[in-house]
Tab-separated table of C-alpha atoms in Angstrom:
chain	number	residue	atom	x	y	z
A	1429	MET	CA	-31.558	35.633	-1.446
A	1430	THR	CA	-32.938	31.996	-1.660
A	1431	CYS	CA	-30.686	29.116	-1.265
A	1432	SER	CA	-31.306	25.400	-1.193
A	1433	VAL	CA	-29.264	22.686	0.432
A	1434	ILE	CA	-29.827	19.668	-1.474
A	1435	ILE	CA	-28.447	16.115	-0.565
A	1436	LEU	CA	-28.680	13.172	-2.922
A	1437	ASN	CA	-29.865	9.800	-0.658
A	1438	TRP	CA	-29.962	6.295	-1.879
A	1439	ASN	CA	-30.132	3.587	1.005
A	1440	GLY	CA	-28.616	5.903	3.276
A	1441	GLU	CA	-31.064	5.826	6.424
A	1442	ALA	CA	-28.229	5.287	8.772
A	1443	ILE	CA	-26.217	7.992	7.240
A	1444	LEU	CA	-28.967	10.441	7.463
A	1445	ARG	CA	-29.705	9.351	10.810
A	1446	ARG	CA	-26.092	10.407	11.712
A	1447	TYR	CA	-25.436	13.609	9.680
A	1448	LEU	CA	-28.804	15.065	8.826
A	1449	PRO	CA	-29.252	16.455	12.384
A	1450	SER	CA	-26.447	18.862	12.000
A	1451	VAL	CA	-27.320	20.223	8.673
A	1452	ILE	CA	-30.860	20.952	9.913
A	1453	GLN	CA	-29.788	22.418	13.281
A	1454	HIS	CA	-26.974	24.678	11.457
A	1455	THR	CA	-28.947	25.836	8.580
A	1456	GLN	CA	-31.912	27.760	9.833
A	1457	GLU	CA	-31.107	30.846	7.702
A	1458	ASN	CA	-34.328	32.684	6.405
A	1459	GLY	CA	-34.839	32.127	2.917
A	1460	VAL	CA	-32.890	28.568	2.955
A	1461	GLU	CA	-34.585	25.268	2.408
A	1462	ILE	CA	-33.091	21.904	3.122
A	1463	VAL	CA	-34.042	19.354	0.246
A	1464	VAL	CA	-33.252	15.589	0.290
A	1465	ALA	CA	-33.568	14.150	-3.024
A	1466	ASP	CA	-34.123	9.992	-2.804
A	1467	ASN	CA	-32.686	8.200	-5.237
A	1468	GLY	CA	-35.271	5.508	-5.012
A	1469	SER	CA	-34.440	3.973	-2.066
A	1470	THR	CA	-35.334	0.602	-0.826
A	1471	ASP	CA	-34.395	0.921	2.654
A	1472	SER	CA	-36.364	3.232	5.328
A	1473	SER	CA	-34.728	6.212	4.192
A	1474	LEU	CA	-38.140	8.077	2.980
A	1475	ASP	CA	-40.104	6.837	6.481
A	1476	PHE	CA	-37.258	8.863	8.189
A	1477	LEU	CA	-37.221	11.716	6.110
A	1478	ARG	CA	-40.906	12.346	6.291
A	1479	THR	CA	-40.178	12.842	9.962
A	1480	GLN	CA	-37.711	15.420	9.644
A	1481	PRO	CA	-38.280	19.398	8.594
A	1482	VAL	CA	-37.029	18.975	5.150
A	1483	ARG	CA	-38.406	18.915	1.890
A	1484	VAL	CA	-38.333	15.199	0.386
A	1485	ILE	CA	-37.995	14.881	-3.716
A	1486	GLU	CA	-39.019	11.272	-4.712
A	1487	LEU	CA	-36.962	10.589	-7.636
A	1488	GLY	CA	-38.223	7.130	-7.736
A	1489	ASN	CA	-35.309	5.493	-9.527
A	1490	ASN	CA	-31.648	5.193	-8.862
A	1491	TYR	CA	-30.253	7.737	-11.286
A	1492	GLY	CA	-26.807	7.884	-9.876
A	1493	PHE	CA	-24.894	10.753	-8.829
A	1494	ALA	CA	-24.881	13.188	-11.622
A	1495	GLU	CA	-28.445	12.355	-13.120
A	1496	GLY	CA	-30.056	11.990	-9.515
A	1497	TYR	CA	-28.575	15.763	-8.748
A	1498	ASN	CA	-29.688	17.369	-11.999
A	1499	ARG	CA	-33.212	15.562	-11.505
A	1500	ALA	CA	-33.329	17.236	-8.251
A	1501	LEU	CA	-31.944	20.495	-9.391
A	1502	GLU	CA	-34.844	20.528	-12.007
A	1503	GLN	CA	-37.441	20.708	-9.259
A	1504	VAL	CA	-36.032	23.632	-7.102
A	1505	ASP	CA	-36.261	27.102	-7.472
A	1506	ALA	CA	-33.495	28.979	-5.595
A	1507	GLU	CA	-31.062	31.692	-6.469
A	1508	TYR	CA	-28.204	29.433	-5.149
A	1509	PHE	CA	-27.703	25.791	-4.905
A	1510	VAL	CA	-25.632	23.894	-2.405
A	1511	LEU	CA	-24.880	20.064	-3.421
A	1512	LEU	CA	-23.653	18.451	-0.069
A	1513	ASN	CA	-22.887	14.925	0.214
A	1514	SER	CA	-24.989	12.937	2.896
A	1515	ASP	CA	-22.194	12.409	4.790
A	1516	VAL	CA	-21.010	15.664	5.782
A	1517	GLU	CA	-21.300	17.016	9.140
A	1518	VAL	CA	-21.632	20.936	9.100
A	1519	THR	CA	-20.965	23.591	12.101
A	1520	ALA	CA	-22.652	26.587	13.037
A	1521	GLY	CA	-22.207	29.284	10.383
A	1522	TRP	CA	-21.234	26.992	7.673
A	1523	LEU	CA	-23.379	28.246	4.953
A	1524	GLU	CA	-23.233	32.301	5.599
A	1525	PRO	CA	-19.544	32.469	3.878
A	1526	LEU	CA	-20.420	30.395	1.179
A	1527	VAL	CA	-23.566	32.693	0.236
A	1528	ALA	CA	-21.772	35.748	0.815
A	1529	THR	CA	-18.921	34.700	-1.427
A	1530	LEU	CA	-21.528	34.223	-4.239
A	1531	THR	CA	-23.377	37.287	-3.727
A	1532	ASN	CA	-20.426	39.445	-3.557
A	1533	ASN	CA	-18.385	37.922	-6.454
């Protein structure tokens, strides 16, 4: 099983600093990668992301919500995808029930 948790970002350094640590801490399963797709940020988001244990996709422009995610998905190879807003704080065990539901249904 492979799963990519994809977060779209645009000028959200402050939000990433607040919420990304919980995603990193509680998303440690084998076969799972965290991907942050940057939608052409002009703040210091990319500098911050380069210090984090995540895969960064630089889209180069602000493609908006739907196209930004679609462009990111084109660059990710996984069995399952979770599109996660950047302002979500997750807790322990958050991903397992989602993957189990997809696997079993």
